[in-house]
Short mmCIF file of C-alpha atoms in Angstrom, two decimals:
data_model
loop_
_atom_site.label_atom_id
_atom_site.label_comp_id
_atom_site.label_asym_id
_atom_site.label_seq_id
_atom_site.Cartn_x
_atom_site.Cartn_y
_atom_site.Cartn_z
CA UNK X 415 14.38 11.30 -15.71
CA UNK X 416 17.17 10.13 -13.43
CA UNK X 417 15.95 8.73 -10.13
CA UNK X 418 18.00 8.91 -6.95
CA UNK X 419 19.02 5.60 -5.31
CA UNK X 420 16.37 5.67 -2.62
CA UNK X 421 17.16 2.17 -1.37
CA UNK X 422 20.66 1.71 -0.07
CA UNK X 423 20.47 -2.00 0.70
CA UNK X 424 22.70 -4.23 -1.44
CA UNK X 425 21.02 -6.50 -3.92
CA UNK X 426 21.61 -10.16 -3.18
CA UNK X 427 21.59 -13.25 -5.35
CA UNK X 428 19.07 -16.03 -5.43
CA UNK X 429 20.80 -18.59 -3.27
CA UNK X 430 19.87 -20.95 -0.48
CA UNK X 431 20.58 -18.19 2.03
CA UNK X 432 17.71 -15.75 1.71
CA UNK X 433 18.35 -13.19 4.38
CA UNK X 434 18.36 -10.78 1.43
CA UNK X 435 17.10 -11.90 -1.96
CA UNK X 436 16.49 -9.95 -5.11
CA UNK X 437 15.42 -10.36 -8.68
CA UNK X 438 17.90 -9.45 -11.42
CA UNK X 439 16.61 -6.15 -12.78
CA UNK X 440 18.02 -3.32 -14.81
CA UNK X 441 19.16 -0.25 -12.88
CA UNK X 442 17.66 1.99 -15.55
CA UNK X 443 13.96 1.79 -16.32
CA UNK X 444 13.39 0.76 -19.92
CA UNK X 445 10.42 1.64 -22.05
CA UNK X 446 7.98 -1.27 -22.45
CA UNK X 447 8.49 -3.36 -25.58
CA UNK X 448 6.45 -6.04 -27.28
CA UNK X 449 8.64 -8.70 -25.72
CA UNK X 450 8.52 -7.20 -22.22
CA UNK X 451 6.92 -9.11 -19.38
CA UNK X 452 4.97 -6.07 -18.31
CA UNK X 453 3.41 -3.22 -20.25
CA UNK X 454 2.82 -2.13 -23.85
CA UNK X 455 2.19 1.22 -25.50
CA UNK X 456 -1.34 0.96 -26.88
CA UNK X 457 -4.15 -1.31 -28.10
CA UNK X 458 -2.29 -2.25 -31.28
CA UNK X 459 0.78 -3.32 -29.31
CA UNK X 460 -1.49 -5.13 -26.83
CA UNK X 461 -3.00 -7.18 -29.65
CA UNK X 462 0.44 -8.36 -30.71
CA UNK X 463 1.50 -9.02 -27.09
CA UNK X 464 -1.63 -11.07 -26.39
CA UNK X 465 -1.31 -13.02 -29.63
CA UNK X 466 2.35 -13.89 -28.99
CA UNK X 467 1.40 -15.45 -25.66
CA UNK X 468 -1.80 -17.15 -26.76
CA UNK X 469 -3.81 -15.26 -24.12
CA UNK X 470 -7.39 -16.52 -23.97
CA UNK X 471 -8.87 -14.32 -21.22
CA UNK X 472 -8.14 -10.92 -19.69
CA UNK X 473 -8.85 -9.83 -16.14
CA UNK X 474 -9.90 -6.18 -16.43
CA UNK X 475 -9.09 -4.91 -12.92
CA UNK X 476 -10.13 -1.86 -10.93
CA UNK X 477 -8.93 -1.40 -7.31
CA UNK X 478 -11.73 -0.25 -5.00
CA UNK X 479 -11.38 1.92 -1.89
CA UNK X 480 -10.35 -1.04 0.28
CA UNK X 481 -7.78 -2.18 -2.29
CA UNK X 482 -9.93 -5.12 -3.40
CA UNK X 483 -9.68 -6.13 -7.06
CA UNK X 484 -12.99 -5.47 -8.83
CA UNK X 485 -13.65 -5.84 -12.55
CA UNK X 486 -14.59 -8.31 -15.25
CA UNK X 487 -13.08 -11.33 -16.94
CA UNK X 488 -13.25 -10.97 -20.73
CA UNK X 489 -12.38 -13.30 -23.58
CA UNK X 490 -9.48 -11.76 -25.48
CA UNK X 491 -11.45 -11.30 -28.68
CA UNK X 492 -14.21 -9.42 -26.88
CA UNK X 493 -11.63 -7.13 -25.29
CA UNK X 494 -9.99 -6.45 -28.64
CA UNK X 495 -13.31 -5.68 -30.28
CA UNK X 496 -13.15 -2.32 -28.55
CA UNK X 497 -16.22 -1.87 -26.32
CA UNK X 498 -15.63 0.23 -23.25
CA UNK X 499 -15.92 -1.68 -19.98
CA UNK X 500 -18.66 -0.39 -17.70
CA UNK X 501 -19.55 -1.15 -14.09
CA UNK X 502 -22.03 0.45 -11.68
CA UNK X 503 -20.86 3.49 -9.74
CA UNK X 504 -21.56 1.69 -6.45
CA UNK X 505 -18.29 -0.28 -6.71
CA UNK X 506 -16.59 2.76 -5.15
CA UNK X 507 -19.10 2.92 -2.29
CA UNK X 508 -18.79 -0.61 -0.87
CA UNK X 509 -17.54 -1.43 2.59
CA UNK X 510 -15.08 -4.27 3.16
CA UNK X 511 -18.06 -6.49 4.09
CA UNK X 512 -19.91 -5.67 0.87
CA UNK X 513 -22.44 -3.34 2.48
CA UNK X 514 -23.24 0.25 1.57
CA UNK X 515 -23.37 3.32 3.84
CA UNK X 516 -26.49 5.36 4.43
CA UNK X 517 -26.91 8.70 2.72
CA UNK X 518 -26.19 11.77 4.84
CA UNK X 519 -25.75 15.51 4.42
CA UNK X 520 -22.42 15.11 2.54
CA UNK X 521 -22.67 11.63 0.99
CA UNK X 522 -25.39 10.49 -1.38
CA UNK X 523 -25.47 7.39 -3.53
CA UNK X 524 -26.06 7.64 -7.24
CA UNK X 525 -29.86 7.19 -7.12
CA UNK X 526 -29.92 5.06 -10.27
CA UNK X 527 -26.50 3.41 -9.74
CA UNK X 528 -25.53 4.40 -13.27
CA UNK X 529 -22.50 3.10 -15.09
CA UNK X 530 -18.93 4.32 -14.87
CA UNK X 531 -16.60 3.88 -17.84
CA UNK X 532 -13.20 2.22 -17.54
CA UNK X 533 -10.21 2.70 -19.83
CA UNK X 534 -7.26 0.30 -19.82
CA UNK X 535 -3.80 1.44 -18.75
CA UNK X 536 -1.73 -0.59 -21.20
CA UNK X 537 1.48 0.02 -19.26
CA UNK X 538 0.14 -2.45 -16.66
CA UNK X 539 -0.58 -5.36 -19.02
CA UNK X 540 0.95 -8.61 -17.78
CA UNK X 541 0.13 -12.28 -17.33
CA UNK X 542 -1.71 -14.03 -14.49
CA UNK X 543 0.81 -16.84 -13.97
CA UNK X 544 -1.23 -18.83 -11.43
CA UNK X 545 -4.12 -19.39 -13.86
CA UNK X 546 -4.25 -22.73 -15.67
CA UNK X 547 -5.38 -21.18 -18.99
CA UNK X 548 -3.29 -18.40 -20.57
CA UNK X 549 -4.66 -15.28 -18.88
CA UNK X 550 -3.60 -11.63 -18.74
CA UNK X 551 -4.44 -8.86 -16.29
CA UNK X 552 -4.83 -5.16 -17.01
CA UNK X 553 -5.50 -2.21 -14.70
CA UNK X 554 -8.26 0.22 -15.66
CA UNK X 555 -9.02 3.84 -14.76
CA UNK X 556 -12.53 5.12 -14.01
CA UNK X 557 -14.27 7.96 -15.87
CA UNK X 558 -17.74 9.43 -16.09
CA UNK X 559 -19.75 9.22 -19.30
CA UNK X 560 -18.36 12.68 -20.16
CA UNK X 561 -14.74 11.51 -19.77
CA UNK X 562 -14.10 13.14 -16.38
CA UNK X 563 -11.89 11.13 -14.00
CA UNK X 564 -13.93 9.66 -11.13
CA UNK X 565 -12.82 11.33 -7.88
CA UNK X 566 -13.44 8.25 -5.74
CA UNK X 567 -11.29 5.86 -7.81
CA UNK X 568 -8.03 5.22 -5.86
CA UNK X 569 -5.73 5.45 -8.89
CA UNK X 570 -7.30 8.80 -9.75
CA UNK X 571 -6.84 10.02 -6.17
CA UNK X 572 -3.10 9.33 -6.41
CA UNK X 573 -2.92 10.97 -9.85
CA UNK X 574 -4.62 14.05 -8.42
CA UNK X 575 -1.91 14.42 -5.76
CA UNK X 576 0.87 13.76 -8.27
CA UNK X 577 -0.52 16.55 -10.47
CA UNK X 578 0.15 19.01 -7.62
CA UNK X 579 3.81 18.04 -7.64
CA UNK X 580 3.98 18.19 -11.44
CA UNK X 581 2.71 21.78 -11.35
CA UNK X 582 5.79 22.61 -9.27
CA UNK X 583 8.10 20.80 -11.70
CA UNK X 584 8.64 17.93 -9.26
CA UNK X 585 8.28 14.15 -9.37
CA UNK X 586 7.98 12.13 -6.13
CA UNK X 587 9.85 8.84 -5.84
CA UNK X 588 8.71 6.14 -3.42
CA UNK X 589 9.81 2.71 -2.22
CA UNK X 590 7.28 0.72 -0.16
CA UNK X 591 8.16 -2.02 2.33
CA UNK X 592 5.32 -4.51 2.89
CA UNK X 593 5.06 -6.83 5.88
CA UNK X 594 2.75 -9.85 6.01
CA UNK X 595 2.16 -13.05 7.96
CA UNK X 596 1.90 -16.64 6.83
CA UNK X 597 -0.74 -18.50 8.86
CA UNK X 598 -2.46 -21.86 8.96
CA UNK X 599 -5.73 -22.00 7.01
CA UNK X 600 -8.48 -20.57 9.18
CA UNK X 601 -11.99 -21.41 8.02
CA UNK X 602 -13.73 -20.45 11.29
CA UNK X 603 -13.26 -16.78 12.22
CA UNK X 604 -14.06 -17.55 15.88
CA UNK X 605 -10.67 -19.25 16.23
CA UNK X 606 -7.40 -17.28 16.55
CA UNK X 607 -4.80 -17.44 13.79
CA UNK X 608 -1.74 -19.67 14.23
CA UNK X 609 1.67 -19.81 12.51
CA UNK X 610 1.96 -22.46 9.78
CA UNK X 611 4.17 -25.52 9.84
CA UNK X 612 7.46 -25.12 7.98
CA UNK X 613 9.58 -27.78 6.32
CA UNK X 614 10.90 -28.90 9.73
CA UNK X 615 7.39 -29.98 10.66
CA UNK X 616 7.16 -27.46 13.50
CA UNK X 617 5.57 -24.00 13.63
CA UNK X 618 7.61 -21.03 14.79
CA UNK X 619 7.34 -20.28 18.49
CA UNK X 620 9.64 -17.33 19.22
CA UNK X 621 10.76 -14.12 17.54
CA UNK X 622 13.03 -14.69 14.54
CA UNK X 623 14.05 -11.26 13.22
CA UNK X 624 16.31 -11.53 10.14
CA UNK X 625 16.75 -15.28 10.69
CA UNK X 626 18.00 -17.14 7.65
CA UNK X 627 16.97 -20.53 8.97
CA UNK X 628 13.46 -19.29 9.80
CA UNK X 629 13.15 -17.87 6.28
CA UNK X 630 14.36 -21.14 4.78
CA UNK X 631 11.53 -22.97 6.55
CA UNK X 632 9.40 -21.68 3.67
CA UNK X 633 11.86 -22.13 0.79
CA UNK X 634 9.36 -23.65 -1.64
CA UNK X 635 6.81 -20.92 -1.01
CA UNK X 636 9.43 -18.18 -1.40
CA UNK X 637 10.57 -19.72 -4.67
CA UNK X 638 6.97 -19.56 -5.91
CA UNK X 639 6.67 -15.90 -4.86
CA UNK X 640 9.80 -15.07 -6.84
CA UNK X 641 8.78 -17.13 -9.87
CA UNK X 642 5.25 -15.70 -10.02
CA UNK X 643 6.61 -12.17 -9.54
CA UNK X 644 9.23 -12.59 -12.25
CA UNK X 645 6.62 -13.81 -14.74
CA UNK X 646 4.65 -10.59 -14.12
CA UNK X 647 7.67 -8.32 -14.43
CA UNK X 648 7.40 -7.30 -10.77
CA UNK X 649 10.61 -6.12 -9.11
CA UNK X 650 11.48 -7.32 -5.61
CA UNK X 651 14.44 -5.58 -4.02
CA UNK X 652 14.77 -7.69 -0.86
CA UNK X 653 12.85 -10.26 1.14
CA UNK X 654 13.54 -10.81 4.84
CA UNK X 655 12.07 -12.56 7.87
CA UNK X 656 10.54 -10.02 10.23
CA UNK X 657 10.11 -10.08 13.99
CA UNK X 658 6.85 -12.04 14.24
CA UNK X 659 6.34 -15.79 13.87
CA UNK X 660 6.24 -16.49 10.11
CA UNK X 661 6.19 -12.74 9.42
CA UNK X 662 7.92 -11.63 6.22
CA UNK X 663 8.77 -8.31 4.60
CA UNK X 664 9.18 -7.53 0.92
CA UNK X 665 10.94 -4.32 -0.13
CA UNK X 666 10.26 -2.94 -3.58
CA UNK X 667 12.70 -0.98 -5.71
CA UNK X 668 12.09 2.76 -5.78
CA UNK X 669 10.21 4.37 -8.63
CA UNK X 670 7.16 6.33 -9.78
CA UNK X 671 4.41 6.38 -7.11
CA UNK X 672 1.63 5.11 -9.39
CA UNK X 673 3.77 2.26 -10.69
CA UNK X 674 4.80 1.29 -7.16
CA UNK X 675 1.21 1.40 -5.92
CA UNK X 676 0.26 -0.93 -8.79
CA UNK X 677 3.09 -3.25 -7.76
CA UNK X 678 1.98 -3.36 -4.12
CA UNK X 679 -1.56 -4.13 -5.27
CA UNK X 680 -0.33 -6.95 -7.52
CA UNK X 681 2.16 -8.30 -4.97
CA UNK X 682 -0.62 -8.80 -2.47
CA UNK X 683 -2.53 -10.91 -4.99
CA UNK X 684 0.61 -12.82 -5.91
CA UNK X 685 1.67 -13.61 -2.34
CA UNK X 686 -1.82 -14.80 -1.42
CA UNK X 687 -1.92 -17.10 -4.45
CA UNK X 688 1.55 -18.49 -3.73
CA UNK X 689 0.58 -19.19 -0.10
CA UNK X 690 -2.55 -21.07 -1.14
CA UNK X 691 -0.39 -23.39 -3.24
CA UNK X 692 1.29 -24.47 0.00
CA UNK X 693 -1.87 -24.81 2.12
CA UNK X 694 -1.29 -21.51 3.91
CA UNK X 695 -2.90 -18.11 4.07
CA UNK X 696 -0.94 -14.91 3.59
CA UNK X 697 -2.55 -12.06 5.52
CA UNK X 698 -1.94 -8.33 5.36
CA UNK X 699 -4.04 -7.54 8.42
CA UNK X 700 -2.35 -4.87 10.50
CA UNK X 701 -2.63 -6.96 13.69
CA UNK X 702 -3.59 -10.57 12.90
CA UNK X 703 -2.42 -12.14 16.19
CA UNK X 704 -2.64 -10.56 19.62
CA UNK X 705 0.69 -11.95 20.85
CA UNK X 706 2.68 -10.98 17.74
CA UNK X 707 3.85 -7.64 16.30
CA UNK X 708 1.70 -5.84 13.77
CA UNK X 709 2.43 -5.53 10.04
CA UNK X 710 3.31 -2.23 8.39
CA UNK X 711 3.75 -0.78 4.92
CA UNK X 712 6.55 1.75 5.40
CA UNK X 713 6.86 4.31 2.61
CA UNK X 714 10.26 5.80 1.70
CA UNK X 715 9.78 9.11 -0.11
CA UNK X 716 11.93 11.61 -1.94
CA UNK X 717 11.16 14.28 -4.54
CA UNK X 718 13.12 15.00 -7.73
CA UNK X 719 13.25 17.97 -10.05
CA UNK X 720 11.67 16.89 -13.35
CA UNK X 721 14.13 18.90 -15.45
CA UNK X 722 17.40 17.93 -13.73
CA UNK X 723 16.51 14.67 -11.98
CA UNK X 724 18.15 16.02 -8.81
CA UNK X 725 16.78 15.30 -5.36
CA UNK X 726 15.22 18.56 -4.13
CA UNK X 727 15.79 17.47 -0.52
CA UNK X 728 19.56 18.13 -0.78
CA UNK X 729 21.48 21.33 -1.54
CA UNK X 730 24.58 21.34 -3.74
CA UNK X 731 26.72 21.27 -0.59
CA UNK X 732 24.96 18.06 0.51
CA UNK X 733 22.95 19.63 3.35
CA UNK X 734 19.19 19.24 3.77
CA UNK X 735 17.05 21.85 2.00
CA UNK X 736 14.22 23.90 3.41
CA UNK X 737 11.87 21.74 1.32
CA UNK X 738 13.04 18.59 3.08
CA UNK X 739 12.45 20.00 6.54
CA UNK X 740 9.04 21.31 5.46
CA UNK X 741 8.22 17.90 3.95
CA UNK X 742 8.89 16.37 7.39
CA UNK X 743 6.90 19.09 9.15
CA UNK X 744 3.97 18.51 6.80
CA UNK X 745 3.83 14.90 7.93
CA UNK X 746 3.96 15.97 11.56
CA UNK X 747 1.14 18.44 11.01
CA UNK X 748 -1.18 16.41 8.80
CA UNK X 749 -0.55 12.69 9.45
CA UNK X 750 -3.01 12.60 12.37
CA UNK X 751 -5.65 13.95 9.96
CA UNK X 752 -5.07 11.14 7.42
CA UNK X 753 -4.58 8.31 9.92
CA UNK X 754 -7.96 6.94 8.81
CA UNK X 755 -6.24 6.23 5.46
CA UNK X 756 -2.99 4.95 7.01
CA UNK X 757 -5.02 2.78 9.44
CA UNK X 758 -8.24 2.13 7.51
CA UNK X 759 -9.94 -0.54 9.63
CA UNK X 760 -10.86 -1.10 13.27
CA UNK X 761 -8.15 -3.76 13.52
CA UNK X 762 -5.53 -1.28 12.27
CA UNK X 763 -5.42 0.57 15.58
CA UNK X 764 -4.44 -2.55 17.52
CA UNK X 765 -1.03 -2.21 15.86
CA UNK X 766 -0.30 1.16 17.46
CA UNK X 767 1.20 0.08 20.76
CA UNK X 768 3.74 1.70 23.05
CA UNK X 769 7.21 0.20 23.46
CA UNK X 770 7.03 -1.54 20.07
CA UNK X 771 8.34 -0.79 16.59
CA UNK X 772 4.87 0.48 15.60
CA UNK X 773 4.70 4.28 15.94
CA UNK X 774 2.51 6.02 18.50
CA UNK X 775 3.62 9.52 17.55
CA UNK X 776 4.74 11.72 14.65
CA UNK X 777 8.14 12.62 16.00
CA UNK X 778 11.07 12.36 13.61
CA UNK X 779 14.70 11.38 13.92
CA UNK X 780 17.78 10.19 12.08
CA UNK X 781 17.88 6.39 11.78
CA UNK X 782 15.45 6.16 14.71
CA UNK X 783 12.88 3.37 14.44
CA UNK X 784 11.00 4.42 17.57
CA UNK X 785 9.44 7.46 15.88
CA UNK X 786 6.79 7.68 13.19
CA UNK X 787 9.05 9.53 10.76
CA UNK X 788 12.55 8.15 10.20
CA UNK X 789 15.30 9.75 8.13
CA UNK X 790 17.74 6.99 7.11
CA UNK X 791 21.39 7.91 6.85
CA UNK X 792 22.24 8.18 3.16
CA UNK X 793 24.19 10.08 0.55
CA UNK X 794 22.73 13.50 -0.32
CA UNK X 795 21.22 12.32 -3.61
CA UNK X 796 19.32 9.58 -1.72
CA UNK X 797 18.00 11.76 1.12
CA UNK X 798 14.50 10.61 1.94
CA UNK X 799 11.82 10.34 4.61
CA UNK X 800 10.42 7.00 5.77
CA UNK X 801 6.80 7.18 6.88
CA UNK X 802 6.39 4.31 9.38
CA UNK X 803 2.73 4.97 10.24
CA UNK X 804 0.82 3.02 7.52
CA UNK X 805 -0.21 -0.57 8.20
CA UNK X 806 0.05 -3.32 5.61
CA UNK X 807 -3.75 -3.31 5.34
CA UNK X 808 -3.81 0.04 3.55
CA UNK X 809 -4.96 0.70 0.03
CA UNK X 810 -1.51 1.47 -1.47
CA UNK X 811 -2.84 4.15 -3.83
CA UNK X 812 -4.54 6.05 -1.03
CA UNK X 813 -1.73 5.64 1.51
CA UNK X 814 0.93 6.90 -0.91
CA UNK X 815 -1.36 9.74 -2.00
CA UNK X 816 -2.05 10.74 1.61
CA UNK X 817 1.62 10.65 2.61
CA UNK X 818 2.65 12.74 -0.38
CA UNK X 819 -0.21 15.16 0.31
CA UNK X 820 1.10 15.72 3.85
CA UNK X 821 4.58 16.50 2.52
CA UNK X 822 3.23 18.75 -0.22
CA UNK X 823 1.20 20.85 2.22
CA UNK X 824 4.23 21.11 4.47
CA UNK X 825 6.31 22.54 1.62
CA UNK X 826 3.51 24.82 0.42
CA UNK X 827 2.95 26.23 3.91
CA UNK X 828 6.70 26.45 4.68
CA UNK X 829 6.24 24.52 7.91
CA UNK X 830 9.15 23.79 10.24
CA UNK X 831 9.58 20.50 12.14
CA UNK X 832 10.48 20.21 15.80
CA UNK X 833 13.89 18.94 16.87
CA UNK X 834 14.81 15.38 15.83
CA UNK X 835 14.51 12.73 18.52
CA UNK X 836 17.82 11.10 19.35
CA UNK X 837 16.57 8.57 21.95
CA UNK X 838 13.80 5.99 22.40
CA UNK X 839 10.45 7.67 21.77
CA UNK X 840 8.29 4.53 21.61
CA UNK X 841 6.64 5.20 24.99
CA UNK X 842 6.07 8.94 24.63
CA UNK X 843 2.49 10.16 24.73
CA UNK X 844 0.58 9.36 21.59
CA UNK X 845 -0.21 12.01 19.00
CA UNK X 846 -1.96 9.64 16.60
CA UNK X 847 -5.67 8.85 16.99
CA UNK X 848 -6.31 5.65 18.93
CA UNK X 849 -9.42 4.50 17.07
CA UNK X 850 -11.20 4.74 13.74
CA UNK X 851 -13.94 7.16 14.79
CA UNK X 852 -11.41 9.53 16.36
CA UNK X 853 -9.37 9.36 13.15
CA UNK X 854 -12.42 10.14 11.00
CA UNK X 855 -13.21 13.17 13.15
CA UNK X 856 -9.68 14.49 12.55
CA UNK X 857 -10.02 13.80 8.81
CA UNK X 858 -13.28 15.72 8.69
CA UNK X 859 -11.91 18.85 10.34
CA UNK X 860 -8.97 19.43 7.96
CA UNK X 861 -10.22 21.57 5.07
CA UNK X 862 -6.80 21.71 3.41
CA UNK X 863 -6.75 17.93 2.94
CA UNK X 864 -10.36 17.90 1.77
CA UNK X 865 -9.34 20.39 -0.92
CA UNK X 866 -6.45 18.13 -1.96
CA UNK X 867 -8.55 14.96 -2.16
CA UNK X 868 -11.81 16.47 -3.31
CA UNK X 869 -15.14 16.71 -1.50
CA UNK X 870 -16.64 13.64 -3.18
CA UNK X 871 -13.78 11.36 -2.19
CA UNK X 872 -13.78 12.70 1.36
CA UNK X 873 -17.53 12.26 1.82
CA UNK X 874 -17.57 8.76 0.33
CA UNK X 875 -14.54 7.51 2.24
CA UNK X 876 -15.85 8.88 5.55
CA UNK X 877 -19.30 7.31 5.01
CA UNK X 878 -17.80 3.92 4.17
CA UNK X 879 -15.58 3.89 7.26
CA UNK X 880 -18.44 4.93 9.53
CA UNK X 881 -20.55 2.07 8.16
CA UNK X 882 -17.70 -0.39 8.71
CA UNK X 883 -17.41 0.76 12.31
CA UNK X 884 -21.12 0.20 12.86
CA UNK X 885 -20.80 -3.31 11.40
CA UNK X 886 -17.91 -4.03 13.77
CA UNK X 887 -19.91 -2.79 16.76
CA UNK X 888 -22.65 -5.32 16.00
CA UNK X 889 -20.27 -8.22 16.79
CA UNK X 890 -19.69 -9.31 20.40
CA UNK X 891 -16.03 -10.15 21.04
CA UNK X 892 -14.55 -12.99 23.15
CA UNK X 893 -13.13 -10.33 25.52
CA UNK X 894 -16.63 -9.13 26.33
CA UNK X 895 -17.86 -12.66 27.01
CA UNK X 896 -14.78 -13.42 29.11
CA UNK X 897 -14.85 -10.40 31.41
CA UNK X 898 -18.41 -9.08 31.32
CA UNK X 899 -20.63 -12.14 31.08
CA UNK X 900 -20.60 -13.02 34.80
CA UNK X 901 -18.94 -9.98 36.37
CA UNK X 902 -21.19 -7.02 35.60
#
């Protein structure tokens, strides 16, 4: 299948000037081979791949609903002996703090916490380059004992949405952009985060958007990010310095949604490990510091015809199709109902602030960064929609699935968008929910989205987020002590 060039930025070279940096990668996706850095065809090929590299242990990984890596470490010989990996079903019912929600009328735990069965996806096999012993990592998919895909497993949620497109003869193409902060190590959560010290010996103080010199403050760390990524076969398109102090953004090359979600998941692990090598933390919190901008994971999306490889968003004359406008309208209609996935934690809603680059609405416009839905100027075969609502704290599988679900429902229901916004819309009245509980209420009332995701996923996700909110409410904040302690 031929993919449209969804990213129009030029690919740079690895030089001392890293305003834009990129890894040398092939323009055409090649089938995995035994000598590839990433991915093999089956167990037999995996055995050869592991033997060639002297791999001693394998991390068998399963992303949970928060995007946390769960799984088991196995000696290579045990993995090759063929037993199916099992883990308790409760791994898909944990909150970010490790707690479990209470049962209610729609959500019930497995009363015996029985096992789920996990099958390896050999196309994801790659090394773990930060380990001292030769180690590989391999993503797994969750199934019941009867071989039915588990509805609450994030990779399966994304596959479920992609199957809707496949039934139409379509294949979505996505390109995520991930923002993150580098911060000083923070071992006491009562203290605010601070920017780290760069090679000049001084932390950043002001805003440094697209600054080469600010990026070069962290040259050694950036080199490690590139080296660790290259060893895993991960493809970085560009890396830039963002607006915040020690805030970076990595753009990934466009491709298949499941593959790109895997890459985001692995990049987060990689960047955190690289930062620890340099006595820093890398954080993907949506709003880690009150006086700095938030961090987003923008998602560029287009849809191709499986048979022809053509972008269905453009007619032969180069004009936008009805499907493209309905794709936009679907986001306008349904994004408020999936904001609890695009902004999954209490902290996420601190990012949505007027008069900033973070969206407070679901307006759309051409090359307009003050709206939630931006259409970059491009050639017809690269026509796409950028969803600017998700924060960098999202589970990439769920965020991509939710965004594509909005577009799909828009096309199915032949929705029409409003007029594009041509001016600053960053201070216009909000149409997105302002807090997690409000977002969950909107999620719960949309039957069409519940049908897309499945009742079990909906009920489990809602219960987990409600429990996380209750945990948050049990903590007294510094603001409350500052303004209420002696005044009320």
